[in-house]
Amino acid sequence: MNYSSTKRALAVLITCTFLSLPYGYNGEAPHKPNAGATILPQTKPDNGPQAYPEDVPSNLPVFTMDYPRIQIPFEITLWMLLASFAKIGFHVYHKITIWVPESCLLISIGLIVGAIMHSVHEEPPAVLSSNVFFLYMLPPIVLDSGYFMPTRLFFENVGTVLWFAVVGTLWNSIGIGVSLFAICHIEAFGVQDINLQENLLFAAIISAVDPVAVLNVFEDISVNEQLYIVVFGECLFSDAVTVVLYSMFTFVAEMEVVEPEDVFLGVARFFVVGLGGMGFGVLFGFVAAFTTRFTSKVREIEPLLIFMFSYLAYLVAELFAISSIMAIVCCALTMKYYVEENVSQRSSTTIRHVVKMLGSISETLIFFFLGVVTITTEHEWNWGYILFTLLFTFLWRGLGVLVLTLIINPFRTIPFNMKDQFGLAYGGLRGAISFALAFTLPDSIGRKQLFITATIAVILFTVFLQGISIRPLIELINVRRTNRDVETINVEIHSRLMEHTMAGIEDLCGQWSHFYWKDKFMKFNNRILRRILIRDSRAESSIVALYKKLELQNAMEILDTVSGDISAAPSLVSLQGEKKESTTPKKTFMAEDLKNMHDLLSKNMYKIRQRTVAFTSKHALPNDNQPREILIRRHANIRRSLRHGSFQSTIPRSQKYFSLPTGQNLGSKYSSVRRRYADDHETMSEVAYPTRRSRFNQPKRSSSGAMMPLHMLETLKEVPSTDVLNESQSESFSKDHGKPQTGSSYSDSRFPTHRRHFNPPFDNNNGSADDLRNEDEAEEEQRRRHRGALRPPPSWAAEPRDDALRNPLLRRPQWNPKK
Amino acid sequence: MGSRASTLLREEEIEEIKKETGFSHSQITRLYSRFTSLDKGENGTLSREDFQRIPELAINPLGDRIINAFFPEGEDQVNFKGFMRTLAHFRPIEDNEKNKNPPATEPLNSRTNKLLFAFRLYDLDRDDKISRDELLQVLRMMVGVNISDDQLGSIADRTIQEADTNGDSCISFQEFIKVLEKVDVEQKMSIRFLH
């Protein structure tokens, strides 16, 4: 069953390991060609005549093997595959991932592999040198966090985030360092030789918080946004602070005497480093954004640009020894807004995916490696020191959170209550960064092994204990959540109504930010920055006006050609008239129906715009709401424009809805996936991938889908691509074809959602979907008979996404404050 | 400048609005500048078109209804006072307001009034009941085109069934309040107005 397939996966894993073992791990460091490179694989079965060169090969060797040549990339790839198999293996059994955070699982696998290696007396690959870590493994992780940081939420809480990150980390480091130094004096522990600097260094290392596991849990239970963003942001920036402190303290640790002026210099350096990092990041972000303005003809290199610029920001910051993490994060933050507007949809998706992928790989590898190293290195265990470290870690974190919250709460609009604080304190897991920093300590530190052991102990403890227990605890203490109280349909619907309302009111007031200067920034942005950095930064509203006008025009045309009245949205009267069984007040709803309803609603209700929904997961890609928004806007526009004529008469249902034009391909190019209010762990929500054929290929609905001929294509100069058309004819769709569409454009997201309706990844709906579909097919027949004079129009094809950008009408809505 | 002068906000107006809505002085002035920027006709009132010009509101599924909520019965123009009065519903409820003795008239941003605002978004004909059709309309707006009428109808039926306690297959305001009692309406329906 599921368990056996986990075992199978595990077996595959172990087999892989075994296969690799004989090849002798002698270091995967890419820039360290290793000594044992010329190991000929004795155990590999040969299929043919081998040619062991004795003196000079007399004949042409038919079959040779040259392992050393590929050894380094080969081993790297194997390790990565191993880690990926591990990841796959976890998700086989779904329950595991709910209760046990992924990092735990990765470490466990690492432990197992380490145990295997240890038992065959292999050394783990000496892969984790300082350079490898800092130059290759850390940037993807940080870029991942930075790129998917929910910007609005972040900037609303930037003060709090920075406060906790910077001051909190400092507090932790100094607190732990000093207290450890204090206990060092106790003779019984035998650690007197650790001086203050080294203690501070160690403390800095273990104050780097890495609450990945916690973030996942927070997301799952939809904890309130403030808490989420503070934890997220703190993680990111505490890394930056820790790295800075680390380099500072390493330097200091090697100095014999610390003068007071050194302390002052240290503080000054801190600021230089932090602000310098930010400055560089922003600079590179702007340059990247500017460059993407010109890439409309060379779309393929757009993702490359993004990565190169971010990486460049990182490296240049490293060059000047300023905070590279800050640089890359600020670069990503700055870049994202402008780049997402300039690049094509596909590039945007590619960028997101690759960023996620790289980050994921890095993190996985580090945790994995952690597990392996735990078993295979020699540890120096010191009960006293390590236990006290654990104690102080908790103590200082708890204290820190309390004190800091106390100070910052008056400045917050939504203050943190005790439960939030508990979540914050308990969520302070340690992770990858701490480990890597400890591992790459310079050897001049006398007690390096002890530090490594202690760090590993703290990490294991926090990850396993806190990681596993945080979920039940948070649920138990009932931390304030964001609207996921979906026990009744009522709540779901009304909450959504409220959210839409709030989004609307916020727009009305022209504010979505907390700070006044943000307002100013937006003005500056619109006037200057956007002009420079974005290719096509026309003001939106004039286009909307034009669009409205044209669509109104077309609607009028339609009216003239069609014999009958049309109403855009299901009108009150017609709904009433049509409904046969509108008077069954007390239908009994089975639980399954209810569940289906929930699913339906959650899948189909319009998402609140990105601005108010901010959850992104570290392990999953955020959903892309923008195409939907375009649709919503068109929908509303059409509706409005059509409402100008009075379309209230009762017409047969068949003609009531605007639907897709003929042969409209509902299984269009865009496959979108479930969109939930708070993102769940689905990762693939691209919108611009090539068509996925629907599973439910209903060929019958050819032209019957079209209820309204739509001519407007030409006027709007959208390019129906002929291949899409052909596709569409061969693959038409039945269900919900023409449900209330108003007029034209239902291109993009509608179709995939139709298809999605048939393709629910979680097949709860299938039962009811099928039933309903059958029902509707019967109605369909009826409808077709009514159709009469409707002629299939030149179709509106789902224009290729790239063109969407050329057509400004399809551009994503931009915030355009009219002040 | 002549015509503008008459639309500038006078101190006593600010005081009045402050008393009625509870906004602070700076918030009122800020919202006033927003009001004037929306007011293209510069006549001191906003019409529906002014609202519809806001692009983000246009893409809101409930945009029309929200706009409608600003205009009192039958009127087509809303002045600044009316604007503020509606916006006052969304002021956050402050803690000290909860503890103080409730003032004579309930403040505009009380929980009940917030819920009333939401209720009125459904209840277009103002009969203090959300009928099945009204519910369906709003649902349809929020849900888009992917759900068939029948399914939506079932959902609406279920909604009414859950909420309806007196069996009239409509949701009255009291039932509405009851159904949302566990929901943190104060937080959901508040925005932080800039100072």
Short mmCIF file of N, CA and C in Angstrom, two decimals, chain A residues 24-135:
data_model
loop_
_atom_site.label_atom_id
_atom_site.label_comp_id
_atom_site.label_asym_id
_atom_site.label_seq_id
_atom_site.Cartn_x
_atom_site.Cartn_y
_atom_site.Cartn_z
N GLY A 24 33.67 5.62 -4.51
CA GLY A 24 34.60 6.32 -3.62
C GLY A 24 34.37 7.80 -3.60
N TYR A 25 33.74 8.23 -2.55
CA TYR A 25 33.54 9.66 -2.46
C TYR A 25 34.81 10.28 -1.98
N ASN A 26 35.34 11.07 -2.82
CA ASN A 26 36.54 11.73 -2.34
C ASN A 26 36.43 13.22 -2.49
N GLY A 27 35.26 13.68 -2.45
CA GLY A 27 35.12 15.14 -2.50
C GLY A 27 34.43 15.55 -3.76
N GLU A 28 33.41 16.28 -3.60
CA GLU A 28 32.68 16.74 -4.77
C GLU A 28 32.96 18.19 -5.06
N ALA A 29 33.79 18.75 -4.25
CA ALA A 29 34.01 20.18 -4.43
C ALA A 29 34.46 20.45 -5.85
N PRO A 30 33.74 21.26 -6.49
CA PRO A 30 34.01 21.43 -7.93
C PRO A 30 35.39 21.99 -8.22
N HIS A 31 35.90 22.71 -7.26
CA HIS A 31 37.19 23.28 -7.59
C HIS A 31 38.31 22.57 -6.87
N LYS A 32 37.98 21.40 -6.36
CA LYS A 32 39.05 20.64 -5.74
C LYS A 32 39.16 19.30 -6.42
N PRO A 33 39.88 19.22 -7.46
CA PRO A 33 40.04 17.90 -8.10
C PRO A 33 40.74 16.99 -7.11
N ASN A 34 40.19 15.85 -6.95
CA ASN A 34 40.59 15.08 -5.78
C ASN A 34 41.67 14.06 -6.09
N ALA A 35 42.22 13.68 -5.01
CA ALA A 35 43.39 12.82 -5.13
C ALA A 35 43.00 11.44 -5.63
N GLY A 36 41.93 10.94 -5.08
CA GLY A 36 41.60 9.56 -5.43
C GLY A 36 40.90 9.45 -6.75
N ALA A 37 41.27 10.26 -7.64
CA ALA A 37 40.46 10.36 -8.85
C ALA A 37 40.60 9.16 -9.76
N THR A 38 41.67 8.48 -9.60
CA THR A 38 41.87 7.43 -10.59
C THR A 38 41.49 6.06 -10.08
N ILE A 39 40.32 6.03 -9.48
CA ILE A 39 39.87 4.71 -9.02
C ILE A 39 39.13 4.06 -10.16
N LEU A 40 39.57 2.92 -10.50
CA LEU A 40 38.84 2.21 -11.52
C LEU A 40 37.78 1.37 -10.84
N PRO A 41 36.62 1.42 -11.34
CA PRO A 41 35.53 0.71 -10.66
C PRO A 41 35.66 -0.80 -10.85
N GLN A 42 36.00 -1.43 -9.79
CA GLN A 42 36.17 -2.87 -9.94
C GLN A 42 34.86 -3.62 -9.92
N THR A 43 33.90 -3.08 -9.21
CA THR A 43 32.69 -3.88 -9.01
C THR A 43 31.69 -3.75 -10.14
N LYS A 44 31.91 -2.78 -10.98
CA LYS A 44 30.90 -2.61 -12.01
C LYS A 44 30.98 -3.73 -13.02
N PRO A 45 29.87 -4.31 -13.28
CA PRO A 45 29.90 -5.44 -14.23
C PRO A 45 30.21 -4.94 -15.62
N ASP A 46 31.03 -5.66 -16.24
CA ASP A 46 31.39 -5.27 -17.60
C ASP A 46 30.63 -6.11 -18.59
N ASN A 47 30.22 -5.45 -19.58
CA ASN A 47 29.44 -6.19 -20.55
C ASN A 47 30.25 -6.65 -21.73
N GLY A 48 31.40 -6.12 -21.78
CA GLY A 48 32.16 -6.50 -22.96
C GLY A 48 33.61 -6.60 -22.60
N PRO A 49 34.35 -6.71 -23.57
CA PRO A 49 35.80 -6.81 -23.30
C PRO A 49 36.30 -5.49 -22.74
N GLN A 50 37.02 -5.59 -21.67
CA GLN A 50 37.53 -4.36 -21.11
C GLN A 50 38.94 -4.16 -21.60
N ALA A 51 39.28 -2.95 -21.55
CA ALA A 51 40.64 -2.64 -21.98
C ALA A 51 41.36 -1.98 -20.82
N TYR A 52 42.04 -2.74 -20.08
CA TYR A 52 42.92 -2.13 -19.07
C TYR A 52 44.24 -1.86 -19.75
N PRO A 53 44.53 -0.62 -19.78
CA PRO A 53 45.77 -0.32 -20.52
C PRO A 53 46.97 -0.91 -19.79
N GLU A 54 47.67 -1.74 -20.45
CA GLU A 54 48.85 -2.30 -19.79
C GLU A 54 50.08 -1.52 -20.20
N ASP A 55 50.49 -1.74 -21.40
CA ASP A 55 51.54 -0.84 -21.81
C ASP A 55 50.96 0.17 -22.77
N VAL A 56 50.88 -0.26 -23.94
CA VAL A 56 50.25 0.59 -24.94
C VAL A 56 49.15 -0.26 -25.56
N PRO A 57 47.99 0.26 -25.64
CA PRO A 57 46.92 -0.57 -26.22
C PRO A 57 47.24 -0.87 -27.67
N SER A 58 47.27 -2.14 -27.91
CA SER A 58 47.62 -2.52 -29.26
C SER A 58 46.42 -2.46 -30.18
N ASN A 59 45.28 -2.85 -29.62
CA ASN A 59 44.07 -2.79 -30.43
C ASN A 59 43.23 -1.61 -30.00
N LEU A 60 42.29 -1.33 -30.86
CA LEU A 60 41.37 -0.25 -30.53
C LEU A 60 40.46 -0.71 -29.39
N PRO A 61 40.45 -0.02 -28.30
CA PRO A 61 39.59 -0.46 -27.20
C PRO A 61 38.12 -0.28 -27.58
N VAL A 62 37.42 -1.37 -27.39
CA VAL A 62 36.01 -1.33 -27.76
C VAL A 62 35.16 -0.71 -26.64
N PHE A 63 35.58 -1.01 -25.47
CA PHE A 63 34.73 -0.56 -24.36
C PHE A 63 35.63 -0.03 -23.26
N THR A 64 35.53 1.22 -23.01
CA THR A 64 36.36 1.79 -21.95
C THR A 64 35.50 2.52 -20.95
N MET A 65 36.08 2.73 -19.84
CA MET A 65 35.39 3.56 -18.86
C MET A 65 36.35 4.56 -18.27
N ASP A 66 35.89 5.73 -18.18
CA ASP A 66 36.76 6.77 -17.65
C ASP A 66 36.01 7.48 -16.54
N TYR A 67 36.00 6.88 -15.41
CA TYR A 67 35.23 7.46 -14.32
C TYR A 67 35.76 8.80 -13.84
N PRO A 68 37.02 8.92 -13.67
CA PRO A 68 37.53 10.16 -13.09
C PRO A 68 37.09 11.40 -13.84
N ARG A 69 36.92 11.22 -15.10
CA ARG A 69 36.58 12.40 -15.88
C ARG A 69 35.24 12.98 -15.46
N ILE A 70 34.31 12.08 -15.22
CA ILE A 70 32.98 12.59 -14.90
C ILE A 70 32.70 12.59 -13.42
N GLN A 71 33.69 12.24 -12.67
CA GLN A 71 33.39 11.93 -11.27
C GLN A 71 32.66 13.06 -10.55
N ILE A 72 33.21 14.24 -10.68
CA ILE A 72 32.63 15.32 -9.88
C ILE A 72 31.19 15.63 -10.26
N PRO A 73 30.92 15.89 -11.51
CA PRO A 73 29.53 16.16 -11.82
C PRO A 73 28.62 14.97 -11.54
N PHE A 74 29.19 13.79 -11.76
CA PHE A 74 28.41 12.59 -11.55
C PHE A 74 27.98 12.47 -10.10
N GLU A 75 28.91 12.70 -9.22
CA GLU A 75 28.56 12.55 -7.82
C GLU A 75 27.60 13.63 -7.36
N ILE A 76 27.83 14.84 -7.86
CA ILE A 76 26.90 15.90 -7.50
C ILE A 76 25.50 15.54 -7.94
N THR A 77 25.41 15.05 -9.18
CA THR A 77 24.09 14.70 -9.69
C THR A 77 23.47 13.59 -8.88
N LEU A 78 24.27 12.62 -8.53
CA LEU A 78 23.72 11.53 -7.74
C LEU A 78 23.20 12.00 -6.40
N TRP A 79 23.94 12.87 -5.79
CA TRP A 79 23.47 13.39 -4.51
C TRP A 79 22.16 14.13 -4.67
N MET A 80 22.11 14.93 -5.71
CA MET A 80 20.87 15.68 -5.91
C MET A 80 19.70 14.75 -6.18
N LEU A 81 19.96 13.72 -6.97
CA LEU A 81 18.90 12.77 -7.24
C LEU A 81 18.45 12.07 -5.98
N LEU A 82 19.43 11.74 -5.21
CA LEU A 82 19.11 11.07 -3.96
C LEU A 82 18.18 11.93 -3.11
N ALA A 83 18.56 13.18 -3.02
CA ALA A 83 17.73 14.08 -2.23
C ALA A 83 16.34 14.21 -2.84
N SER A 84 16.28 14.25 -4.17
CA SER A 84 14.97 14.37 -4.80
C SER A 84 14.13 13.13 -4.58
N PHE A 85 14.77 11.98 -4.66
CA PHE A 85 14.01 10.76 -4.37
C PHE A 85 13.45 10.81 -2.97
N ALA A 86 14.28 11.31 -2.09
CA ALA A 86 13.80 11.43 -0.72
C ALA A 86 12.55 12.28 -0.67
N LYS A 87 12.62 13.40 -1.35
CA LYS A 87 11.46 14.29 -1.34
C LYS A 87 10.24 13.62 -1.94
N ILE A 88 10.46 12.92 -3.04
CA ILE A 88 9.32 12.24 -3.65
C ILE A 88 8.75 11.23 -2.67
N GLY A 89 9.69 10.52 -2.07
CA GLY A 89 9.26 9.48 -1.16
C GLY A 89 8.37 10.00 -0.05
N PHE A 90 8.64 11.20 0.44
CA PHE A 90 7.84 11.71 1.54
C PHE A 90 6.40 11.90 1.15
N HIS A 91 6.24 12.39 -0.05
CA HIS A 91 4.88 12.75 -0.39
C HIS A 91 4.05 11.57 -0.83
N VAL A 92 4.67 10.43 -0.87
CA VAL A 92 3.90 9.25 -1.20
C VAL A 92 2.84 9.01 -0.14
N TYR A 93 3.29 9.15 1.06
CA TYR A 93 2.34 8.97 2.13
C TYR A 93 1.98 10.33 2.69
N HIS A 94 0.78 10.75 2.36
CA HIS A 94 0.45 12.15 2.58
C HIS A 94 0.46 12.54 4.04
N LYS A 95 0.04 11.62 4.86
CA LYS A 95 -0.11 11.98 6.26
C LYS A 95 1.20 12.40 6.89
N ILE A 96 2.26 11.79 6.38
CA ILE A 96 3.54 12.09 7.00
C ILE A 96 3.84 13.57 6.91
N THR A 97 3.63 14.10 5.75
CA THR A 97 4.07 15.47 5.57
C THR A 97 3.24 16.45 6.37
N ILE A 98 2.09 16.01 6.80
CA ILE A 98 1.31 16.92 7.63
C ILE A 98 1.91 17.00 9.01
N TRP A 99 2.26 15.87 9.54
CA TRP A 99 2.70 15.90 10.91
C TRP A 99 4.19 16.12 11.06
N VAL A 100 4.94 15.63 10.11
CA VAL A 100 6.38 15.77 10.24
C VAL A 100 6.86 16.73 9.17
N PRO A 101 7.48 17.80 9.58
CA PRO A 101 7.93 18.74 8.57
C PRO A 101 9.01 18.13 7.69
N GLU A 102 9.08 18.68 6.51
CA GLU A 102 9.95 18.09 5.51
C GLU A 102 11.41 18.09 5.94
N SER A 103 11.79 19.14 6.63
CA SER A 103 13.19 19.20 7.04
C SER A 103 13.54 18.03 7.94
N CYS A 104 12.60 17.66 8.80
CA CYS A 104 12.86 16.50 9.65
C CYS A 104 13.12 15.27 8.81
N LEU A 105 12.26 15.10 7.82
CA LEU A 105 12.38 13.91 7.01
C LEU A 105 13.70 13.89 6.27
N LEU A 106 14.07 15.06 5.77
CA LEU A 106 15.32 15.11 5.04
C LEU A 106 16.49 14.77 5.95
N ILE A 107 16.44 15.32 7.12
CA ILE A 107 17.54 15.03 8.05
C ILE A 107 17.56 13.54 8.37
N SER A 108 16.39 12.97 8.54
CA SER A 108 16.35 11.54 8.86
C SER A 108 16.96 10.71 7.76
N ILE A 109 16.60 11.06 6.54
CA ILE A 109 17.19 10.32 5.43
C ILE A 109 18.69 10.50 5.45
N GLY A 110 19.09 11.74 5.70
CA GLY A 110 20.52 11.98 5.77
C GLY A 110 21.17 11.13 6.85
N LEU A 111 20.47 11.02 7.97
CA LEU A 111 21.02 10.21 9.04
C LEU A 111 21.18 8.76 8.60
N ILE A 112 20.17 8.29 7.92
CA ILE A 112 20.24 6.88 7.49
C ILE A 112 21.40 6.67 6.53
N VAL A 113 21.47 7.58 5.56
CA VAL A 113 22.56 7.44 4.60
C VAL A 113 23.90 7.56 5.30
N GLY A 114 23.93 8.47 6.24
CA GLY A 114 25.17 8.62 7.00
C GLY A 114 25.52 7.35 7.74
N ALA A 115 24.50 6.75 8.29
CA ALA A 115 24.76 5.51 9.02
C ALA A 115 25.31 4.44 8.09
N ILE A 116 24.74 4.40 6.92
CA ILE A 116 25.22 3.41 5.95
C ILE A 116 26.67 3.68 5.60
N MET A 117 26.91 4.97 5.34
CA MET A 117 28.26 5.29 4.96
C MET A 117 29.24 5.01 6.08
N HIS A 118 28.78 5.33 7.25
CA HIS A 118 29.67 5.11 8.39
C HIS A 118 29.98 3.64 8.56
N SER A 119 28.98 2.84 8.31
CA SER A 119 29.23 1.41 8.53
C SER A 119 30.14 0.83 7.48
N VAL A 120 30.21 1.46 6.35
CA VAL A 120 31.19 0.97 5.38
C VAL A 120 32.43 1.84 5.38
N HIS A 121 32.52 2.65 6.39
CA HIS A 121 33.71 3.46 6.60
C HIS A 121 34.04 4.36 5.44
N GLU A 122 33.00 4.93 4.92
CA GLU A 122 33.23 5.92 3.88
C GLU A 122 33.24 7.30 4.49
N GLU A 123 33.89 8.17 3.84
CA GLU A 123 33.84 9.55 4.28
C GLU A 123 32.74 10.27 3.52
N PRO A 124 32.06 11.17 4.14
CA PRO A 124 31.09 11.95 3.38
C PRO A 124 31.83 12.88 2.45
N PRO A 125 31.24 13.20 1.37
CA PRO A 125 31.92 14.09 0.43
C PRO A 125 32.22 15.41 1.12
N ALA A 126 33.45 15.82 0.94
CA ALA A 126 33.85 17.07 1.59
C ALA A 126 33.33 18.23 0.76
N VAL A 127 32.05 18.24 0.64
CA VAL A 127 31.47 19.17 -0.32
C VAL A 127 31.26 20.54 0.28
N LEU A 128 31.14 20.53 1.57
CA LEU A 128 30.68 21.77 2.16
C LEU A 128 31.84 22.61 2.63
N SER A 129 32.54 23.13 1.71
CA SER A 129 33.54 24.10 2.11
C SER A 129 32.88 25.46 2.16
N SER A 130 33.60 26.38 2.72
CA SER A 130 33.02 27.70 2.91
C SER A 130 32.62 28.31 1.58
N ASN A 131 33.50 28.19 0.62
CA ASN A 131 33.20 28.79 -0.67
C ASN A 131 31.99 28.18 -1.33
N VAL A 132 31.99 26.87 -1.33
CA VAL A 132 30.85 26.20 -1.97
C VAL A 132 29.55 26.64 -1.34
N PHE A 133 29.56 26.69 -0.03
CA PHE A 133 28.33 27.07 0.61
C PHE A 133 27.93 28.50 0.29
N PHE A 134 28.87 29.39 0.52
CA PHE A 134 28.48 30.78 0.40
C PHE A 134 28.28 31.23 -1.03
N LEU A 135 29.00 30.61 -1.94
CA LEU A 135 28.86 31.07 -3.30
C LEU A 135 27.84 30.30 -4.11
#
